[in-house]
Tab-separated table of C-alpha atoms and ligand atoms in Angstrom:
chain	number	residue	atom	x	y	z
A	1	MET	CA	-2.822	10.822	-0.733
A	2	ALA	CA	0.818	10.131	1.036
A	3	GLY	CA	-1.215	8.840	3.770
A	4	SER	CA	-2.567	6.059	1.536
A	5	ALA	CA	0.711	5.457	-0.377
A	6	ILE	CA	2.651	5.135	3.087
A	7	GLY	CA	1.210	2.149	4.960
A	8	LEU	CA	2.373	-1.707	5.816
A	9	GLY	CA	3.248	-2.032	2.093
A	10	ASN	CA	5.896	0.078	3.078
A	11	ILE	CA	7.010	-1.053	6.604
A	12	TRP	CA	5.908	-4.795	6.333
A	13	ARG	CA	5.766	-5.611	2.529
A	14	PHE	CA	8.562	-4.018	1.453
A	15	PRO	CA	11.383	-5.440	3.406
A	16	TYR	CA	10.036	-9.212	2.967
A	17	VAL	CA	9.389	-8.984	-0.806
A	18	ALA	CA	12.860	-7.330	-0.876
A	19	GLY	CA	14.336	-9.812	1.159
A	20	GLU	CA	12.957	-12.724	-0.773
A	21	TYR	CA	14.317	-11.365	-4.066
A	22	GLY	CA	17.725	-10.526	-3.068
A	23	GLY	CA	17.539	-7.117	-1.487
A	24	ALA	CA	19.630	-3.970	-3.378
A	25	ALA	CA	18.983	-5.470	-6.903
A	26	PHE	CA	15.224	-5.628	-6.126
A	27	ILE	CA	15.265	-2.448	-4.860
A	28	ILE	CA	16.737	-0.914	-7.942
A	29	VAL	CA	14.114	-2.681	-10.411
A	30	TYR	CA	11.526	-1.453	-7.632
A	31	LEU	CA	12.997	2.284	-8.082
A	32	LEU	CA	12.749	1.839	-11.870
A	33	ALA	CA	9.153	0.513	-12.030
A	34	CYS	CA	8.018	3.046	-9.669
A	35	ALA	CA	9.681	6.205	-12.015
A	36	PHE	CA	8.643	4.634	-15.139
A	37	ILE	CA	5.536	2.730	-14.829
A	38	ALA	CA	4.047	3.504	-11.806
A	39	LEU	CA	4.386	7.465	-11.535
A	40	PRO	CA	2.790	7.912	-15.009
A	41	ILE	CA	-0.002	5.874	-13.919
A	42	PHE	CA	-0.663	7.807	-10.638
A	43	PHE	CA	-0.813	11.076	-13.162
A	44	ALA	CA	-3.342	9.087	-15.428
A	45	GLU	CA	-5.612	8.134	-12.416
A	46	THR	CA	-5.395	11.632	-11.010
A	47	VAL	CA	-6.009	13.264	-14.184
A	48	ILE	CA	-9.316	10.859	-14.441
A	49	GLY	CA	-10.606	11.402	-10.893
A	50	ARG	CA	-10.422	15.305	-10.677
A	51	ARG	CA	-11.442	15.939	-14.096
A	52	GLY	CA	-14.588	13.486	-13.516
A	53	GLY	CA	-15.135	14.805	-10.189
A	54	ALA	CA	-16.397	11.385	-8.839
A	55	ASP	CA	-15.853	7.721	-8.002
A	56	THR	CA	-14.734	5.542	-10.688
A	57	PHE	CA	-17.708	4.742	-12.099
A	58	GLY	CA	-18.883	8.256	-12.145
A	59	SER	CA	-16.117	9.777	-13.301
A	60	MET	CA	-15.853	7.284	-16.684
A	61	LYS	CA	-19.322	8.121	-17.291
A	62	LYS	CA	-18.788	11.736	-17.469
A	63	LEU	CA	-15.523	11.594	-19.604
A	64	ALA	CA	-16.752	8.659	-22.070
A	65	PRO	CA	-20.283	8.737	-21.858
A	66	GLY	CA	-22.347	6.055	-23.498
A	67	SER	CA	-18.774	3.640	-23.862
A	68	GLY	CA	-18.255	0.601	-21.461
A	69	TRP	CA	-15.363	2.105	-19.910
A	70	HIS	CA	-17.155	2.853	-16.412
A	71	ARG	CA	-17.118	-1.061	-15.941
A	72	ILE	CA	-13.255	-0.560	-14.726
A	73	GLY	CA	-15.211	0.693	-11.530
A	74	LEU	CA	-16.114	-2.928	-10.746
A	75	LEU	CA	-12.469	-3.805	-10.337
A	76	THR	CA	-11.959	-0.813	-8.141
A	77	ILE	CA	-14.683	-1.632	-5.888
A	78	LEU	CA	-13.767	-5.267	-5.633
A	79	VAL	CA	-10.492	-5.090	-5.523
A	80	PRO	CA	-9.731	-2.747	-2.625
A	81	ILE	CA	-12.206	-3.845	-0.433
A	82	ILE	CA	-10.505	-7.861	-0.892
A	83	ILE	CA	-6.932	-6.013	-0.200
A	84	LEU	CA	-8.790	-4.100	2.769
A	85	SER	CA	-9.868	-7.873	3.973
A	86	TYR	CA	-6.228	-9.123	4.288
A	87	TYR	CA	-4.738	-5.759	5.082
A	88	SER	CA	-7.050	-5.520	8.320
A	89	VAL	CA	-5.587	-8.965	9.557
A	90	VAL	CA	-1.984	-7.461	9.289
A	91	GLY	CA	-3.319	-4.199	10.646
A	92	GLY	CA	-4.455	-6.115	13.307
A	93	TRP	CA	-1.155	-7.896	14.177
A	94	SER	CA	0.328	-4.638	14.733
A	95	VAL	CA	-2.454	-3.682	17.047
A	96	HIS	CA	-1.780	-7.146	19.251
A	97	TYR	CA	2.035	-6.158	19.180
A	98	LEU	CA	1.171	-2.638	20.391
A	99	ILE	CA	-0.671	-4.089	22.951
A	100	ARG	CA	1.927	-7.084	23.557
A	101	SER	CA	4.522	-4.255	24.101
A	102	PHE	CA	3.284	-3.571	27.564
A	103	GLY	CA	3.784	-7.326	28.814
A	104	SER	CA	5.978	-9.907	27.079
A	105	GLY	CA	7.083	-7.553	24.566
A	106	ALA	CA	9.713	-7.140	27.187
A	107	ASP	CA	11.566	-10.704	26.846
A	108	ASP	CA	13.577	-11.767	23.941
A	109	ALA	CA	12.035	-14.976	23.102
A	110	VAL	CA	11.863	-15.722	19.225
A	111	GLY	CA	9.132	-17.796	17.939
A	112	HIS	CA	5.968	-16.091	19.293
A	113	PHE	CA	5.027	-14.906	15.879
A	114	GLY	CA	4.249	-18.290	14.325
A	115	PRO	CA	2.119	-19.440	17.332
A	116	PHE	CA	0.347	-16.196	17.669
A	117	ILE	CA	-0.897	-16.063	13.883
A	118	SER	CA	-1.964	-19.674	13.647
A	119	SER	CA	-4.203	-19.173	16.603
A	120	VAL	CA	-7.740	-18.503	16.404
A	121	LYS	CA	-9.124	-16.129	18.865
A	122	LEU	CA	-6.627	-13.436	19.168
A	123	PRO	CA	-6.000	-12.690	15.473
A	124	ILE	CA	-9.450	-12.056	14.723
A	125	ILE	CA	-10.127	-10.183	17.732
A	126	ALA	CA	-7.264	-7.986	16.738
A	127	HIS	CA	-8.224	-7.872	13.456
A	128	THR	CA	-12.142	-6.968	14.367
A	129	VAL	CA	-10.492	-3.533	16.626
A	130	PHE	CA	-8.514	-2.829	13.262
A	131	ILE	CA	-11.254	-2.645	11.154
A	132	ALA	CA	-13.766	-1.029	13.763
A	133	LEU	CA	-11.156	1.740	13.946
A	134	VAL	CA	-10.986	2.322	10.153
A	135	ALA	CA	-14.735	2.622	10.103
A	136	ILE	CA	-14.833	5.211	12.697
A	137	ILE	CA	-12.412	7.153	10.964
A	138	VAL	CA	-14.440	6.574	7.561
A	139	LEU	CA	-17.637	7.378	9.181
A	140	ALA	CA	-16.458	10.978	10.341
A	141	GLY	CA	-16.213	11.807	6.593
A	142	VAL	CA	-13.247	12.884	4.417
A	143	LYS	CA	-12.581	16.266	5.605
A	144	LYS	CA	-13.229	15.661	9.310
A	145	GLY	CA	-12.207	12.014	9.277
A	146	ILE	CA	-9.772	10.908	6.598
A	147	GLU	CA	-7.941	14.108	6.236
A	148	LYS	CA	-7.618	15.241	9.615
A	149	PHE	CA	-6.346	12.213	10.935
A	150	THR	CA	-3.681	11.596	8.251
A	151	LYS	CA	-2.596	15.158	8.346
A	152	ILE	CA	-1.712	14.787	12.256
A	153	THR	CA	-0.173	11.085	11.810
A	154	MET	CA	2.173	11.400	8.935
A	155	PRO	CA	4.781	13.695	10.159
A	156	ILE	CA	4.632	12.007	13.413
A	157	LEU	CA	5.503	8.879	11.375
A	158	PHE	CA	8.623	9.912	9.772
A	159	VAL	CA	9.903	11.271	13.180
A	160	LEU	CA	9.286	7.927	14.703
A	161	ILE	CA	10.995	5.604	11.850
A	162	LEU	CA	13.930	7.850	11.550
A	163	ALA	CA	14.280	7.381	15.280
A	164	ILE	CA	14.123	3.776	14.574
A	165	VAL	CA	16.277	3.781	11.995
A	166	VAL	CA	19.338	5.545	13.939
A	167	PHE	CA	18.953	2.933	16.596
A	168	SER	CA	18.934	0.143	14.246
A	169	VAL	CA	21.991	1.133	12.407
A	170	THR	CA	23.941	1.380	15.498
A	171	LEU	CA	23.127	-2.117	16.707
A	172	PRO	CA	26.490	-4.663	16.723
A	173	GLY	CA	26.584	-6.617	13.630
A	174	SER	CA	23.813	-4.450	11.697
A	175	GLY	CA	26.288	-3.410	9.307
A	176	LYS	CA	25.515	-6.550	6.910
A	177	GLY	CA	21.917	-5.443	6.669
A	178	VAL	CA	22.878	-1.874	5.275
A	179	GLU	CA	24.986	-3.806	3.082
A	180	TYR	CA	22.121	-6.033	1.904
A	181	LEU	CA	20.160	-2.745	1.050
A	182	VAL	CA	22.779	-1.103	-0.721
A	183	ASN	CA	24.948	-3.946	-2.576
A	184	PRO	CA	23.061	-5.698	-5.451
A	185	ASP	CA	22.908	-9.336	-5.972
A	186	PHE	CA	21.238	-10.019	-9.212
A	187	SER	CA	21.529	-13.494	-9.099
A	188	LYS	CA	18.493	-13.778	-6.827
A	189	LEU	CA	16.378	-11.333	-9.124
A	190	SER	CA	14.137	-13.903	-11.709
A	191	ALA	CA	11.318	-12.864	-13.765
A	192	ASP	CA	9.126	-13.270	-10.690
A	193	GLY	CA	11.090	-10.823	-8.798
A	194	ILE	CA	10.734	-8.290	-11.352
A	195	ALA	CA	7.088	-9.204	-11.383
A	196	ALA	CA	7.152	-8.694	-7.560
A	197	ALA	CA	8.853	-5.546	-7.772
A	198	LEU	CA	6.299	-4.476	-10.193
A	199	GLY	CA	3.550	-5.949	-8.001
A	200	GLN	CA	4.909	-3.872	-4.939
A	201	ALA	CA	5.179	-0.483	-6.752
A	202	PHE	CA	1.179	-0.793	-7.381
A	203	PHE	CA	0.897	-1.824	-4.068
A	204	SER	CA	2.929	0.838	-2.338
A	205	LEU	CA	1.602	3.466	-4.337
A	206	SER	CA	-2.030	2.356	-3.942
A	207	LEU	CA	-2.477	2.115	-7.877
A	208	GLY	CA	-4.752	0.656	-10.171
A	209	VAL	CA	-7.455	0.170	-7.815
A	210	GLY	CA	-9.404	3.814	-7.794
A	211	THR	CA	-7.843	4.942	-4.430
A	212	VAL	CA	-5.610	7.423	-6.136
A	213	LEU	CA	-8.790	8.385	-8.609
A	214	THR	CA	-11.333	8.955	-5.768
A	215	TYR	CA	-8.833	10.745	-3.616
A	216	ALA	CA	-7.794	13.223	-6.651
A	217	SER	CA	-11.802	13.839	-7.195
A	218	TYR	CA	-11.623	15.176	-3.964
A	219	MET	CA	-8.357	17.712	-4.756
A	220	ARG	CA	-8.880	21.368	-5.593
A	221	LYS	CA	-8.510	22.723	-9.078
A	222	GLN	CA	-5.561	24.939	-8.212
A	223	ASP	CA	-3.265	21.586	-6.951
A	224	ASP	CA	-0.534	20.477	-8.754
A	225	ILE	CA	-0.968	16.816	-10.261
A	226	LEU	CA	2.792	16.754	-11.136
A	227	PHE	CA	3.699	17.840	-7.371
A	228	SER	CA	1.320	15.531	-6.043
A	229	GLY	CA	2.283	12.494	-7.820
A	230	VAL	CA	6.033	13.042	-7.430
A	231	GLY	CA	5.607	14.258	-3.769
A	232	THR	CA	3.823	11.229	-3.030
A	233	ALA	CA	6.046	8.683	-5.146
A	234	VAL	CA	9.265	10.248	-3.202
A	235	SER	CA	7.919	10.303	0.157
A	236	ASP	CA	6.636	6.734	-0.327
A	237	PHE	CA	10.033	5.244	-1.452
A	238	LEU	CA	11.685	7.437	1.252
A	239	PHE	CA	9.839	5.802	3.720
A	240	ALA	CA	9.876	2.564	2.340
A	241	MET	CA	14.070	2.650	2.209
A	242	LEU	CA	13.860	4.136	6.033
A	243	ALA	CA	11.605	1.055	7.069
A	244	GLY	CA	14.316	-0.896	5.260
A	245	PHE	CA	16.945	0.669	7.088
A	246	ALA	CA	14.844	0.200	10.325
A	247	VAL	CA	14.221	-3.530	9.611
A	248	MET	CA	17.289	-4.946	7.817
A	249	PRO	CA	19.973	-4.095	10.026
A	250	ALA	CA	18.038	-5.241	13.048
A	251	VAL	CA	17.131	-8.414	11.016
A	252	PHE	CA	21.069	-9.119	10.660
A	253	ALA	CA	21.784	-8.229	14.091
A	254	ALA	CA	19.318	-10.727	15.515
A	255	GLY	CA	20.826	-13.517	13.360
A	256	ILE	CA	17.309	-14.040	11.558
A	257	SER	CA	16.951	-14.693	7.589
A	258	PRO	CA	15.921	-11.645	5.644
A	259	GLU	CA	13.943	-14.171	3.904
A	260	ALA	CA	11.641	-15.010	6.841
A	261	GLY	CA	8.530	-13.876	4.808
A	262	PRO	CA	5.643	-12.258	6.523
A	263	GLY	CA	6.855	-12.547	9.736
A	264	LEU	CA	9.940	-10.657	9.381
A	265	VAL	CA	8.897	-7.439	11.159
A	266	PHE	CA	6.822	-8.736	13.644
A	267	GLU	CA	9.197	-11.680	14.633
A	268	THR	CA	12.425	-9.265	14.777
A	269	LEU	CA	11.815	-6.117	16.010
A	270	PRO	CA	10.463	-7.285	19.425
A	271	TYR	CA	13.557	-9.138	19.825
A	272	ILE	CA	15.515	-6.490	18.693
A	273	PHE	CA	14.099	-4.152	21.411
A	274	ALA	CA	14.357	-6.479	24.436
A	275	LYS	CA	17.846	-7.034	23.605
A	276	MET	CA	18.789	-3.351	23.145
A	277	GLY	CA	16.688	-2.627	26.264
A	278	GLY	CA	19.656	-4.322	27.960
A	279	GLY	CA	17.356	-5.472	30.976
A	280	LEU	CA	15.667	-1.938	31.278
A	281	VAL	CA	12.013	-2.843	30.873
A	282	TRP	CA	11.028	0.250	30.339
A	283	LEU	CA	13.343	0.851	27.495
A	284	SER	CA	12.333	-2.100	25.583
A	285	THR	CA	8.847	-1.214	26.141
A	286	GLY	CA	9.144	2.048	25.088
A	287	LEU	CA	11.084	1.015	21.699
A	288	SER	CA	8.247	-1.388	20.936
A	289	LEU	CA	5.332	1.021	21.532
A	290	VAL	CA	6.817	3.409	19.466
A	291	PHE	CA	7.519	1.043	16.516
A	292	PHE	CA	4.216	-0.669	16.608
A	293	ALA	CA	2.444	2.578	16.729
A	294	THR	CA	4.445	3.647	13.886
A	295	VAL	CA	2.798	0.484	12.167
A	296	LEU	CA	-0.596	0.891	13.261
A	297	PHE	CA	-0.937	4.552	11.963
A	298	ALA	CA	0.727	4.007	8.713
A	299	ALA	CA	-2.011	0.892	8.454
A	300	LEU	CA	-4.739	2.762	9.517
A	301	THR	CA	-4.135	5.992	7.172
A	302	SER	CA	-4.154	3.501	4.152
A	303	ALA	CA	-6.717	1.184	5.090
A	304	ILE	CA	-9.179	4.476	5.281
A	305	SER	CA	-8.165	5.063	1.917
A	306	LEU	CA	-8.966	1.323	0.787
A	307	LEU	CA	-12.603	1.581	2.393
A	308	GLU	CA	-13.165	5.162	0.893
A	309	VAL	CA	-13.053	3.929	-2.614
A	310	GLY	CA	-15.998	1.512	-2.169
A	311	VAL	CA	-17.987	4.174	0.295
A	312	ALA	CA	-17.445	6.811	-2.365
A	313	TYR	CA	-19.003	4.613	-4.910
A	314	LEU	CA	-22.153	3.891	-2.624
A	315	VAL	CA	-22.678	7.023	-1.394
A	316	GLU	CA	-21.956	8.848	-5.041
A	317	GLU	CA	-23.651	6.216	-7.432
A	318	LYS	CA	-25.790	4.257	-5.238
A	319	LYS	CA	-26.960	7.070	-3.158
A	320	MET	CA	-26.622	5.417	0.010
A	321	HIS	CA	-26.114	6.991	3.410
A	322	ARG	CA	-22.577	7.058	4.069
A	323	ARG	CA	-23.188	5.094	7.295
A	324	THR	CA	-25.053	2.227	5.711
A	325	ALA	CA	-22.087	2.113	2.933
A	326	VAL	CA	-19.715	2.061	5.709
A	327	PHE	CA	-21.322	-0.881	7.671
A	328	SER	CA	-21.957	-3.090	4.873
A	329	LEU	CA	-18.679	-2.816	3.626
A	330	VAL	CA	-17.023	-3.444	6.784
A	331	LEU	CA	-19.239	-6.427	7.209
A	332	PHE	CA	-17.686	-7.952	3.955
A	333	VAL	CA	-14.090	-6.965	4.860
A	334	TRP	CA	-14.430	-8.510	8.327
A	335	VAL	CA	-15.770	-11.917	7.169
A	336	VAL	CA	-13.251	-12.213	4.390
A	337	GLY	CA	-10.718	-11.063	6.904
A	338	ILE	CA	-11.330	-14.085	9.136
A	339	LEU	CA	-10.881	-16.381	6.524
A	340	CYS	CA	-7.747	-14.876	5.701
A	341	SER	CA	-6.454	-15.094	9.183
A	342	LEU	CA	-7.956	-18.360	9.805
A	343	SER	CA	-5.506	-19.617	6.793
A	344	PHE	CA	-2.329	-19.327	8.874
A	345	GLY	CA	-4.216	-21.896	11.457
A	346	PRO	CA	-6.832	-24.283	10.821
A	347	LEU	CA	-7.279	-23.142	7.143
A	348	SER	CA	-3.921	-23.653	6.532
A	349	ASN	CA	-4.436	-26.531	4.482
A	350	VAL	CA	-6.730	-24.855	1.834
A	351	THR	CA	-4.561	-23.683	-0.559
A	352	ILE	CA	-4.527	-22.347	-4.438
A	353	PHE	CA	-2.090	-23.240	-6.645
A	354	GLY	CA	0.127	-23.829	-3.571
A	355	ASP	CA	-0.837	-20.846	-1.871
A	356	SER	CA	-2.794	-19.917	1.352
A	357	ILE	CA	-5.907	-17.931	0.898
A	358	PHE	CA	-3.747	-15.063	2.433
A	359	ASP	CA	-1.374	-15.468	0.074
A	360	THR	CA	-3.575	-15.981	-2.872
A	361	LEU	CA	-5.541	-12.679	-2.198
A	362	ASP	CA	-2.217	-10.809	-1.677
A	363	LYS	CA	-0.399	-12.002	-4.930
A	364	ALA	CA	-3.680	-11.901	-6.875
A	365	CYS	CA	-4.353	-8.426	-5.973
A	366	ALA	CA	-0.757	-6.862	-6.051
A	367	ASN	CA	0.861	-8.758	-8.721
A	368	TRP	CA	-2.101	-9.221	-11.502
A	369	LEU	CA	-5.379	-7.102	-10.498
A	370	MET	CA	-3.613	-3.966	-9.906
A	371	PRO	CA	-1.549	-4.027	-12.927
A	372	LEU	CA	-4.567	-4.576	-14.834
A	373	GLY	CA	-6.563	-1.652	-13.489
A	374	GLY	CA	-3.360	0.545	-13.870
A	375	LEU	CA	-3.176	-0.768	-17.298
A	376	LEU	CA	-6.748	-0.075	-18.127
A	377	PHE	CA	-6.293	3.467	-16.858
A	378	THR	CA	-3.521	4.218	-19.060
A	379	LEU	CA	-5.039	3.050	-21.693
A	380	PHE	CA	-8.114	5.065	-21.217
A	381	VAL	CA	-5.858	8.350	-20.820
A	382	GLY	CA	-3.575	7.522	-23.500
A	383	TRP	CA	-5.908	6.587	-26.063
A	384	ARG	CA	-9.547	7.234	-25.323
A	385	MET	CA	-9.244	11.212	-23.749
A	386	PRO	CA	-8.350	13.817	-26.214
A	387	SER	CA	-4.606	14.767	-25.511
A	388	ALA	CA	-5.596	18.328	-25.325
A	389	ASP	CA	-8.277	17.439	-22.142
A	390	VAL	CA	-5.376	15.833	-20.343
A	391	LEU	CA	-2.721	18.282	-20.787
A	392	ASP	CA	-5.434	21.080	-19.638
A	393	GLU	CA	-5.870	18.969	-16.518
A	394	PHE	CA	-2.083	18.087	-16.135
A	395	SER	CA	-1.513	21.785	-16.345
A	396	ASN	CA	-4.388	22.936	-14.398
A	397	GLY	CA	-5.524	24.985	-17.923
A	398	GLY	CA	-2.035	25.442	-18.785
A	399	THR	CA	-1.059	27.699	-15.770
A	400	LYS	CA	1.812	25.230	-14.749
A	401	PRO	CA	4.592	25.923	-17.282
A	402	LEU	CA	6.926	23.098	-15.985
A	403	ASN	CA	3.798	20.751	-16.308
A	404	ARG	CA	3.094	21.889	-19.935
A	405	LYS	CA	6.845	21.627	-20.810
A	406	ILE	CA	7.254	17.771	-19.258
A	407	TYR	CA	3.744	16.871	-20.943
A	408	PRO	CA	4.736	15.376	-23.954
A	409	ALA	CA	7.386	12.819	-22.257
A	410	VAL	CA	4.490	12.107	-19.583
A	411	ARG	CA	2.328	11.265	-22.587
A	412	PHE	CA	4.675	9.149	-23.913
A	413	LEU	CA	4.943	7.018	-20.730
A	414	ILE	CA	1.369	6.828	-20.368
A	415	ARG	CA	0.677	5.961	-23.988
A	416	TYR	CA	3.693	3.104	-24.505
A	417	LEU	CA	5.976	2.838	-22.041
A	418	ALA	CA	3.693	2.390	-19.009
A	419	PRO	CA	1.164	0.104	-20.708
A	420	ALA	CA	3.974	-2.043	-22.645
A	421	GLY	CA	6.295	-2.441	-19.410
A	422	ILE	CA	2.935	-3.914	-17.402
A	423	VAL	CA	2.070	-6.535	-20.468
A	424	ALA	CA	5.869	-7.478	-20.898
A	425	ILE	CA	6.412	-8.028	-17.219
A	426	ILE	CA	2.770	-9.781	-16.452
A	427	LEU	CA	3.609	-12.328	-19.659
A	428	SER	CA	7.164	-12.691	-18.472
A	429	ALA	CA	5.640	-14.096	-15.107
A	430	ILE	CA	3.009	-15.806	-16.764
A	431	PHE	CA	5.640	-18.081	-18.794
A	432	ASN	CA	7.887	-18.382	-16.260
B	1	LIG	N1	-0.591	1.885	-0.221
B	1	LIG	C1	-0.560	0.799	0.736
B	1	LIG	C2	0.624	0.545	1.467
B	1	LIG	O1	1.720	0.492	0.757
B	1	LIG	O2	0.455	0.189	2.605
B	1	LIG	C3	-1.668	0.001	0.531
B	1	LIG	C4	-2.699	0.107	-0.344
B	1	LIG	C5	-3.685	1.339	0.050
B	1	LIG	C6	-3.097	-0.423	-1.479
B	1	LIG	C7	-4.732	1.580	-0.580
B	1	LIG	C8	-4.054	-0.103	-2.114
B	1	LIG	C9	-4.911	1.010	-2.309
B	1	LIG	F1	-5.543	1.470	-2.737
């Protein structure tokens, strides 16, 4: 689950969204959204998944037979696949920059990012490579593919990002970046910013789209839901902060605006690495390789979870062969991903409410569809499932005293605070 949570959302999305909405102020709201809204939803999804023991459709049918609740399944098939489509484009960028580390990565030019993403061929090839890697891992299955890959890469990720943080905060001029992350400026935080913080919490914890539910269906009965949820949320937040401390000080040291948008990470880091190498090509290349390998691995462990949701549905509900399921979904992702990629170039004039195809899909998923899914999951667990069943699942049949003790608080959050919070934030963003 941590593998799914920790991804491009932490390294690529978090720093630039935080940058757009005022740094530390955004982070405080984000942290509150994680603790009081996202975490209860995480618990809700886990309870449904483990108790239902299947994908969203199957679990809902089992827990609420004869009702319409299983229709949420539709949301959880479509949304992850749409997210994966643009996610794979960014994953492709990391493939490109990883390879680029060997050659021109050693020069310190700024401004390579714009021309790259707006070109046609290269980003599409990179997107294709990325989605092919995802397909290979998911094809190998849950245990031998997903779990094995994730278990190996996650610890490596933490070590790599820590190394980059140490390096980044020691750069001359990096102090402003650190300040930016710890000194809140609430004047930049609009209602939009609060909605964006909620969206980021959903995106980063992979919530509201059935991913957590599907992974929970693979959990053992003796696993602790409280521990899994808190462990995932804490490691995810820690990693986002580490990524912030890896990227922001470097951004300020390089004199780049923190509001540079989606290109922030890809634009800034190569520049810094080149500078820091001090003319030693092997050093710049090495730093760049380490960083973009981190980005790529983090992206892969999340992307496989996005694909697995739909695959689980097709295999379990439609009795499709795993291979057919993977190939058909990947084909869809590949085509939509190409459109997303082209929306930075030839299709940049195609806009929906002023946003490009890429931005529209990202905002629609993170700021609207994921919270909507989360809302439905909490309503289901809070109001439809018998409380005794929820407690039974949450406390492993009463064998976890701590879980039993805090259950009333968790139930309050699931029933009232999380749904009310989501509705309030969505409404205020609409009226804004
Ligand atoms: N949580 C992932 C990240 O932060 O990169 C992205 C993600 C994965 C979103 C899985 C949704 C999901 F279902």
